[in-house]
Short mmCIF file of C-alpha atoms and ligand atoms in Angstrom, two decimals:
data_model
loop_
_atom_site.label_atom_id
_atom_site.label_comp_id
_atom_site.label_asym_id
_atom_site.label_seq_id
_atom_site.Cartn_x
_atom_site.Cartn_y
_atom_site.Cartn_z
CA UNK A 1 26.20 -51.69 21.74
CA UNK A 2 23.09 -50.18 22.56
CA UNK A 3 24.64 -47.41 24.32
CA UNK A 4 26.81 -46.94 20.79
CA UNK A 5 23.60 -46.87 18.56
CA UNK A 6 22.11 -43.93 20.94
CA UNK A 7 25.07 -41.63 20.62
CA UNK A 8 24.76 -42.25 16.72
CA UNK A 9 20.61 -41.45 16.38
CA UNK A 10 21.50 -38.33 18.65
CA UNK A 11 24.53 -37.24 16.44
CA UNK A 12 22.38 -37.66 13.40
CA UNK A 13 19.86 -35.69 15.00
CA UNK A 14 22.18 -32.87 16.13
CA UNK A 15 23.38 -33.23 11.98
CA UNK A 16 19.48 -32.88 11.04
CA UNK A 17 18.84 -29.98 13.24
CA UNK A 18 22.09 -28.16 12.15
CA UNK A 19 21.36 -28.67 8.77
CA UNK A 20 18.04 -27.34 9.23
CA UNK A 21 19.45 -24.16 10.44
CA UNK A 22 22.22 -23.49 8.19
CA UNK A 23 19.21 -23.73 5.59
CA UNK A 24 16.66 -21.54 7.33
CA UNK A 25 19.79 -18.62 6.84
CA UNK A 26 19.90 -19.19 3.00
CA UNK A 27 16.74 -18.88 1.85
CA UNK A 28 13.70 -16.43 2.30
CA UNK A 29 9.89 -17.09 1.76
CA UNK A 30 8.42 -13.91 0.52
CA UNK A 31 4.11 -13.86 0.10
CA UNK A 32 4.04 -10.90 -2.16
CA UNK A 33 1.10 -8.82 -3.30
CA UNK A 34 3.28 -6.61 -5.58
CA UNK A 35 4.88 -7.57 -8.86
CA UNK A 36 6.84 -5.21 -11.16
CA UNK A 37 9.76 -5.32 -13.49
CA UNK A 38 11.99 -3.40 -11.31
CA UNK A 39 11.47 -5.80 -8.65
CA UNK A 40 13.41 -8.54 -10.13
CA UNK A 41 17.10 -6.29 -9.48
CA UNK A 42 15.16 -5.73 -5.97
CA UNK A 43 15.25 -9.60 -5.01
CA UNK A 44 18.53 -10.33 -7.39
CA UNK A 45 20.68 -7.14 -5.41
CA UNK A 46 19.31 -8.86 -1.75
CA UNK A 47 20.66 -12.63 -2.91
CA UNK A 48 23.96 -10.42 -4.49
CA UNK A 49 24.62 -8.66 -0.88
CA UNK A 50 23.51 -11.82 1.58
CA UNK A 51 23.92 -15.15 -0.28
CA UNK A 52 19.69 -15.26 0.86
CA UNK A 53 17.88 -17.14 -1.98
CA UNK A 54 14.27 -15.27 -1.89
CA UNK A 55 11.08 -17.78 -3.14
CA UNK A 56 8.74 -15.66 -4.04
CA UNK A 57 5.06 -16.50 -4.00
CA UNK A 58 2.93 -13.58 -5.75
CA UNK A 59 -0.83 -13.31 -5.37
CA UNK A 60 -3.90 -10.69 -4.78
CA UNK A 61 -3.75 -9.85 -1.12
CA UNK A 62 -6.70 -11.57 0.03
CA UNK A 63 -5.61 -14.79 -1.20
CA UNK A 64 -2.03 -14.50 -0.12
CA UNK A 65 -4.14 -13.55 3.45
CA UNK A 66 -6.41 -16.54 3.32
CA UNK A 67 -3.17 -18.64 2.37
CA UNK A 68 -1.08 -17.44 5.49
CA UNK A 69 -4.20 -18.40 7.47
CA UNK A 70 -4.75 -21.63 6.29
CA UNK A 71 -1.09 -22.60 6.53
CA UNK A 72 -1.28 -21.57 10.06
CA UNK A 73 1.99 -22.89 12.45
CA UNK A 74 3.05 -24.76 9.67
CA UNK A 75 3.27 -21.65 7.07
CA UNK A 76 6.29 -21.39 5.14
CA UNK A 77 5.82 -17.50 4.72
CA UNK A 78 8.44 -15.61 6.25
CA UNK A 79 7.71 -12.11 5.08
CA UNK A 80 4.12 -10.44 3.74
CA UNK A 81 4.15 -7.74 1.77
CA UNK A 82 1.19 -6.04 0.33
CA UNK A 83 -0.23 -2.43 -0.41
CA UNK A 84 -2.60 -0.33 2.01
CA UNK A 85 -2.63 0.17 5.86
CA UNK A 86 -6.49 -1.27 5.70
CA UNK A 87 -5.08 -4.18 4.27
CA UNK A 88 -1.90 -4.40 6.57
CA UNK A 89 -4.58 -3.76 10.09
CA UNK A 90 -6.09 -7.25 8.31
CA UNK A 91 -3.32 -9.22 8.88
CA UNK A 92 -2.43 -7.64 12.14
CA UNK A 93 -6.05 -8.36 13.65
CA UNK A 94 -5.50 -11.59 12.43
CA UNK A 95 -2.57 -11.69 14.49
CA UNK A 96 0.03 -12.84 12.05
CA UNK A 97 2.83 -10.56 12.02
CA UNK A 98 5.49 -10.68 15.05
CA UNK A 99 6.62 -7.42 16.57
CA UNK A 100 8.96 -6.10 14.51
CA UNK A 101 12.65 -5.00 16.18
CA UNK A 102 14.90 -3.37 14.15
CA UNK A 103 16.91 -0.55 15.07
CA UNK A 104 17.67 0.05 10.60
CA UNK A 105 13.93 0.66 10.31
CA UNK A 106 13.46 2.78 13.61
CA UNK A 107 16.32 5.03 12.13
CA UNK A 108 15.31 5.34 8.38
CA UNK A 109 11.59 5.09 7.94
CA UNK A 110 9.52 7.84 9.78
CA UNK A 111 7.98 6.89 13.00
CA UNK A 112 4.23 7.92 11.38
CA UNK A 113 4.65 5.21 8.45
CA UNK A 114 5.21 2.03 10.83
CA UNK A 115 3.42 0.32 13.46
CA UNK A 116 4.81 -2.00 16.35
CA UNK A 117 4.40 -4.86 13.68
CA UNK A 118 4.94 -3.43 10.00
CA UNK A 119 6.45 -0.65 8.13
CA UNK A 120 5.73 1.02 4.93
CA UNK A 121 8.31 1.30 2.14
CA UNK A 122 6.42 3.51 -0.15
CA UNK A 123 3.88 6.13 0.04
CA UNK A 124 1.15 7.33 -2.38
CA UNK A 125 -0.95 9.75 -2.62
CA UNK A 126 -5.18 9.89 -3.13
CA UNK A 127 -5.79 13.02 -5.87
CA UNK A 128 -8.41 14.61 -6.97
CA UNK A 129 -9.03 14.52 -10.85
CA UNK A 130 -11.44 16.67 -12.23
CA UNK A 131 -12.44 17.20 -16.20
CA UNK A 132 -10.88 20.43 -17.72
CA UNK A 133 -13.80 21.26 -19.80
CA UNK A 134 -16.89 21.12 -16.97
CA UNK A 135 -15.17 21.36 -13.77
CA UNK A 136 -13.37 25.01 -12.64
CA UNK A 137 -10.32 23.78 -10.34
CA UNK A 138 -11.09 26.27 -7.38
CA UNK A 139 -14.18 24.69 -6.63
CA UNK A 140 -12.56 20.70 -6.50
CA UNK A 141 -9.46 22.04 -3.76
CA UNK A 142 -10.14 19.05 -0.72
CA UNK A 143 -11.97 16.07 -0.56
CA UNK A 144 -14.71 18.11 1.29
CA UNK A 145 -15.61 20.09 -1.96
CA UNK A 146 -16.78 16.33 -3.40
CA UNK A 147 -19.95 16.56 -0.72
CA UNK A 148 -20.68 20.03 -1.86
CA UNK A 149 -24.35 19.89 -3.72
CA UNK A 150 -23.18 21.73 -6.18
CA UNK A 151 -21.38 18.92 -7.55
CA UNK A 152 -24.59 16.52 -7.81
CA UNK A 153 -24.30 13.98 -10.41
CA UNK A 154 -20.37 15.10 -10.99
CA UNK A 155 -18.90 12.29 -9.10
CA UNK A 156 -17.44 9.36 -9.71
CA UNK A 157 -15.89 6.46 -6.99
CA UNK A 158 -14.97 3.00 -7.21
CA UNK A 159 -16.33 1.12 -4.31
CA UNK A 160 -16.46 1.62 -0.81
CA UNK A 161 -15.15 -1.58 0.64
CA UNK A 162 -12.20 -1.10 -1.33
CA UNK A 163 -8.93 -0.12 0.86
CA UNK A 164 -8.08 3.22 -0.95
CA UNK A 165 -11.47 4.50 0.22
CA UNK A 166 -11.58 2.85 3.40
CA UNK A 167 -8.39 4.31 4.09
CA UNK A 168 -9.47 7.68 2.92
CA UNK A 169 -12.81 7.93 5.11
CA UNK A 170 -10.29 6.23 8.10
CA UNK A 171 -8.33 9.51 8.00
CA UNK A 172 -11.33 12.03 8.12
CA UNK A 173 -12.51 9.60 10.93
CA UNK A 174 -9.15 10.47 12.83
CA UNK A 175 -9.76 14.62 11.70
CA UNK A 176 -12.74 15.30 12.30
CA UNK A 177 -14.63 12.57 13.84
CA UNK A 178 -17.05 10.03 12.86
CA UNK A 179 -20.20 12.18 12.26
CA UNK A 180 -18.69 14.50 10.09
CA UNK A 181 -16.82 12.09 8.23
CA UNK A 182 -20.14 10.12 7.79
CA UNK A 183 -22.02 13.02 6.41
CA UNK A 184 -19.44 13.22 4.04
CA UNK A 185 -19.58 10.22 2.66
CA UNK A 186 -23.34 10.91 2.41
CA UNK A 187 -22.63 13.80 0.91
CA UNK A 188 -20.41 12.29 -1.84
CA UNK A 189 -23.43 9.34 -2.49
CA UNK A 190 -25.78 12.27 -2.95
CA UNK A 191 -23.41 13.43 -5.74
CA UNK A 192 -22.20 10.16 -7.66
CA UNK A 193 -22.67 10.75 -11.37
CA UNK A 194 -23.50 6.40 -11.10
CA UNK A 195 -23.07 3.75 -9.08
CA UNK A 196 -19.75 2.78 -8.03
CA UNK A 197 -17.65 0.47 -10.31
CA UNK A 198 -13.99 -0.28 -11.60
CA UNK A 199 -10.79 0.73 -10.18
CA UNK A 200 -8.84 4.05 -10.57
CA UNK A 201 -7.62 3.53 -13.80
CA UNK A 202 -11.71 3.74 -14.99
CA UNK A 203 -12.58 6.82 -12.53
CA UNK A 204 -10.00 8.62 -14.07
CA UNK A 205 -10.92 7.47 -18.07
CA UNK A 206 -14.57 8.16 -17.14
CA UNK A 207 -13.70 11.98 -16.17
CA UNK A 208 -11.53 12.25 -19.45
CA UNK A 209 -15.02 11.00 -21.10
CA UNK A 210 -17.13 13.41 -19.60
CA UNK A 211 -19.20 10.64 -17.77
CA UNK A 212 -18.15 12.27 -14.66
CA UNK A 213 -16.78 16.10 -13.30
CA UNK A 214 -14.29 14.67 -10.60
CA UNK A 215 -12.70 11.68 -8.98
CA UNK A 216 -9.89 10.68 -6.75
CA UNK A 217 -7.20 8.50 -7.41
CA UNK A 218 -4.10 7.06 -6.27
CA UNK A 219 -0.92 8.84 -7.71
CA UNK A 220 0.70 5.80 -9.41
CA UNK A 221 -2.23 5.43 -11.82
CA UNK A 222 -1.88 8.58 -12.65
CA UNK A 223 1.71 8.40 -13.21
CA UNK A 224 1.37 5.32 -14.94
CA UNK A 225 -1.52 6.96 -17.53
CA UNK A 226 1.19 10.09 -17.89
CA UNK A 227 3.99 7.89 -18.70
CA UNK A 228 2.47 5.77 -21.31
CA UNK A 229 3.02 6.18 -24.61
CA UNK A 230 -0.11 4.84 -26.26
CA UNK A 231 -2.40 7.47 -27.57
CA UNK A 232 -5.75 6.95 -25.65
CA UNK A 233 -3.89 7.01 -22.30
CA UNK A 234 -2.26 10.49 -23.81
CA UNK A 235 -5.70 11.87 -24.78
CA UNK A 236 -6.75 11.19 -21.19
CA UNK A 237 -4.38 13.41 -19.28
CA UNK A 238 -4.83 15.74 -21.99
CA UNK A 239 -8.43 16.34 -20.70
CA UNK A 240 -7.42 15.58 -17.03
CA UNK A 241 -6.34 18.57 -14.28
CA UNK A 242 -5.11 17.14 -11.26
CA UNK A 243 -5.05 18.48 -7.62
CA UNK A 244 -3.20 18.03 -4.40
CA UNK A 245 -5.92 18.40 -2.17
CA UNK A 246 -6.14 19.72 1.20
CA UNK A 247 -3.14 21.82 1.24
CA UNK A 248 -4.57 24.78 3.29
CA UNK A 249 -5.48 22.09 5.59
CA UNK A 250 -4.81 18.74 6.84
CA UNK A 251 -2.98 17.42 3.79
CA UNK A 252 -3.04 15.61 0.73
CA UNK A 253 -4.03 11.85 2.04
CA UNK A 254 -1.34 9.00 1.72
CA UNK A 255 -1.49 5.73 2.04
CA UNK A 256 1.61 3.21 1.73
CA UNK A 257 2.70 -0.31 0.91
CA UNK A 258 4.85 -2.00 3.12
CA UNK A 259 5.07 -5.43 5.24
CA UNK A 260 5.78 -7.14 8.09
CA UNK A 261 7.60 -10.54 9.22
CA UNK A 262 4.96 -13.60 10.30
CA UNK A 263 4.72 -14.85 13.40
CA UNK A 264 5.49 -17.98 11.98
CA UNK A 265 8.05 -17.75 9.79
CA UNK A 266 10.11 -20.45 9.94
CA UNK A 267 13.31 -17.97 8.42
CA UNK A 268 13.26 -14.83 10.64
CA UNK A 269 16.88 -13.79 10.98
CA UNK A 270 16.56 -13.52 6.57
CA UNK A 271 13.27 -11.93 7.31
CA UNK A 272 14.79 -9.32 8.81
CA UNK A 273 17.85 -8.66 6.83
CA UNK A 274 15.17 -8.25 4.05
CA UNK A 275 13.17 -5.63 5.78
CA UNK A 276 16.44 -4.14 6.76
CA UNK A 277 17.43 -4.72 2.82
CA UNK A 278 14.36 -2.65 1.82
CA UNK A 279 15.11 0.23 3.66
CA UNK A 280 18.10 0.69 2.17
CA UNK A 281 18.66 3.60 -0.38
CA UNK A 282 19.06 0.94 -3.30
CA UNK A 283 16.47 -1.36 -2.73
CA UNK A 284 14.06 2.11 -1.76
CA UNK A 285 14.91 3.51 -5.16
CA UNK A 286 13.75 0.26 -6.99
CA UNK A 287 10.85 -0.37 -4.79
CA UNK A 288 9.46 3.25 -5.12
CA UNK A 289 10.05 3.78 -8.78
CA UNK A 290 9.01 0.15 -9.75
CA UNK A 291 5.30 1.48 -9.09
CA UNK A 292 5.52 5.49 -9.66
CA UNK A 293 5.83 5.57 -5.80
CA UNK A 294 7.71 7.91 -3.05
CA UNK A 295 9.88 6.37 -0.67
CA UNK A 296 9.45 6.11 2.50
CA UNK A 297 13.10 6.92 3.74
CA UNK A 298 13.12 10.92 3.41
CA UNK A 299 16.34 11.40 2.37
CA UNK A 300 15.83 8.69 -0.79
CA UNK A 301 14.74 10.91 -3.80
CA UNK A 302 13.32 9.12 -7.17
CA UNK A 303 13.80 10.80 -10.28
CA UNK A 304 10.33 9.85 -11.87
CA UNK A 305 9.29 12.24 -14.62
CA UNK A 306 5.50 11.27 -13.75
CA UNK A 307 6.27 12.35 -10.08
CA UNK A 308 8.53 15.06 -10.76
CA UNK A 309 5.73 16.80 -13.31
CA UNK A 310 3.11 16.45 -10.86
CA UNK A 311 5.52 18.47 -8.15
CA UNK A 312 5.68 18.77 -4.60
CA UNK A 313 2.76 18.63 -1.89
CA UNK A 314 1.94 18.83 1.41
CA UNK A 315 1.36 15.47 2.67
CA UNK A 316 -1.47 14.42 5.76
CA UNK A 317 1.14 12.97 8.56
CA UNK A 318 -1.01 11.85 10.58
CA UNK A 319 0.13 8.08 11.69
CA UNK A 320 -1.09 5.26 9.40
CA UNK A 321 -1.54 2.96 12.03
CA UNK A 322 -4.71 5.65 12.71
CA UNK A 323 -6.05 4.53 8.99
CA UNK A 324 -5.29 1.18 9.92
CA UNK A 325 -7.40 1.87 13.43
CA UNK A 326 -10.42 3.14 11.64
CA UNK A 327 -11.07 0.99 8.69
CA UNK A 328 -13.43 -1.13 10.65
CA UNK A 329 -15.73 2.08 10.94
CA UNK A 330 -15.11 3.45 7.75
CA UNK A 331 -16.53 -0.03 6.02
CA UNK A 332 -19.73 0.36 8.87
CA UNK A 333 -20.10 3.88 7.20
CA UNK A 334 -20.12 3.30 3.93
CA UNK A 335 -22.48 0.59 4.57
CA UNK A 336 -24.98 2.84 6.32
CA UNK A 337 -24.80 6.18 3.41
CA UNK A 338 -25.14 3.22 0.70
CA UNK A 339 -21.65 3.83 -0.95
CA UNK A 340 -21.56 0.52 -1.94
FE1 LIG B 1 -3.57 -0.07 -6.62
#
């Protein structure tokens, strides 16, 4: 009798624990940072193709960060996916992500947009926008030209301990050093037009108003002001020129948004037939174009009319995981010029 009621706990524990993994294959828990139309046929093609229900959990990055954290073992994230390599080194040196193995990714996505633990899925670009009417193009060609004195009180920046920046100083860290990229940044204080404030969106209005010469910004903005159809947005990239900068040198800079699986995640096989998923040349068409974005995978090619107006570049290659590496001292930096 006793020996009877044994056998049947331990078969209805052998049930439980098959049960629990036939569900961890069905469903996915994605922490998301981004949120766009086009992401919707994203998730609904990846369900279509696996039978892999995806819950989706959107938030700003730092919360979705703080979340993972707090969760800790017991986390039901599977997969984190946010924007910016300064934000991606977070999570890493927070040692959340688990080394990521996939022989999909190692083939499609370049070996300078992925680390050992995350890969990017699309790039973008930091551009210099300068105001037609005060500002001669020749004299705004690479992010050097913003410390040149001769654009005092012509420039405009959002904050310093924002990523995009971070990022930005991270990779003249990795070209030139830290004391030259440090008396750039000095440089560019000694110029700002005000302090720093808003996003890229309001660097690139404040140009078109004349509050400022020059900026930088990330492409997608851009694309996004150029591909709106209300009238103020027009007016601004009437007034707007653009440039690639740094193409006689090191590159335009780019940054990317991508993700990695957790250490945690209690779903990892779906967490990597995701990742997989989003390397694919459907799922990089949607998640490029769904935020005016390149891919990452070369051969993929968008046909955005924002994109495709601004034209081709020559991008920095240098690996992100470098940007990643530096943000750390790119934040002390900022701190010590005063670009706060
Ligand atoms: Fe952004």
């Amino acid at each position: 009798m006793m020996r009877q009621t044994l056998l049947i706990i331990a078969l209805t524990a052998a049930v439980a624990i098959e049960a629990t993994a036939l569900a961890a294959d069905t469903e996915l828990n994605l922490y998301s940072a981004r949120h766009y139309q086009t992401d919707e046929a994203l998730y609904s093609n990846f369900t279509k193709q696996t039978g892999i229900k995806i819950n989706r959990i959107e938030a700003k990055e730092d919360e979705l960060l703080e979340r993972i954290k707090n969760e800790g073992a017991m986390s039901p994230a599977d997969v984190f996916i946010t924007v910016d390599a300064a934000r991606l080194a977070k999570a890493d040196a927070l040692g959340l992500f688990a080394p990521l193995k996939s022989k999909v990714i190692d083939e499609r996505i370049p070996a300078h947009l992925r680390s050992n633990d995350w890969v990017a899925f699309s790039t973008r670009a930091r551009l210099i926008v300068y105001d037609k009417s005060a500002i001669k193009p020749e004299s705004v060609q690479n992010y050097e030209d913003l410390a040149d004195p001769k654009l005092r009180n012509q420039v405009c920046m959002r904050s310093g301990a924002h990523p995009y920046n971070l990022s930005l100083l991270a990779s003249m860290i990795a070209h030139h050093g830290e004391q030259k990229a440090e008396s750039w940044a000095k440089g560019v204080v000694a110029n700002f037009a005000r302090a720093p404030k808003g996003g890229d969106t309001d660097q690139i209005r404040a140009v078109a108003a004349g509050e400022c010469g020059v900026t930088v910004s990330n492409s997608y903005y851009l694309a996004r002001l150029m591909r709106s159809s209300k009238p103020e947005d027009q007016k601004v990239v009437a007034a707007i020129g653009v440039v690639w900068p740094n193409q006689s040198s090191t590159g335009t800079h780019i940054n990317i948004s991508g993700g990695g699986i957790l250490k945690t995640a209690p779903n990892k096989e779906a967490a990597k037939k995701f990742l997989d998923y989003l390397a694919s040349d459907e799922a990089q068409l949607y998640f490029a174009d769904g935020n005016n974005e390149w891919p990452a995978v070369p051969t993929v090619k968008t046909d955005n009319p924002a994109l495709n107006a601004l034209g081709s570049f020559k991008a920095d290659t240098l690996p992100i995981v470098e940007l990643a590496r530096n943000a750390t001292l790119a934040q002390k930096i900022y701190d010590r010029v005063g670009w706060k």
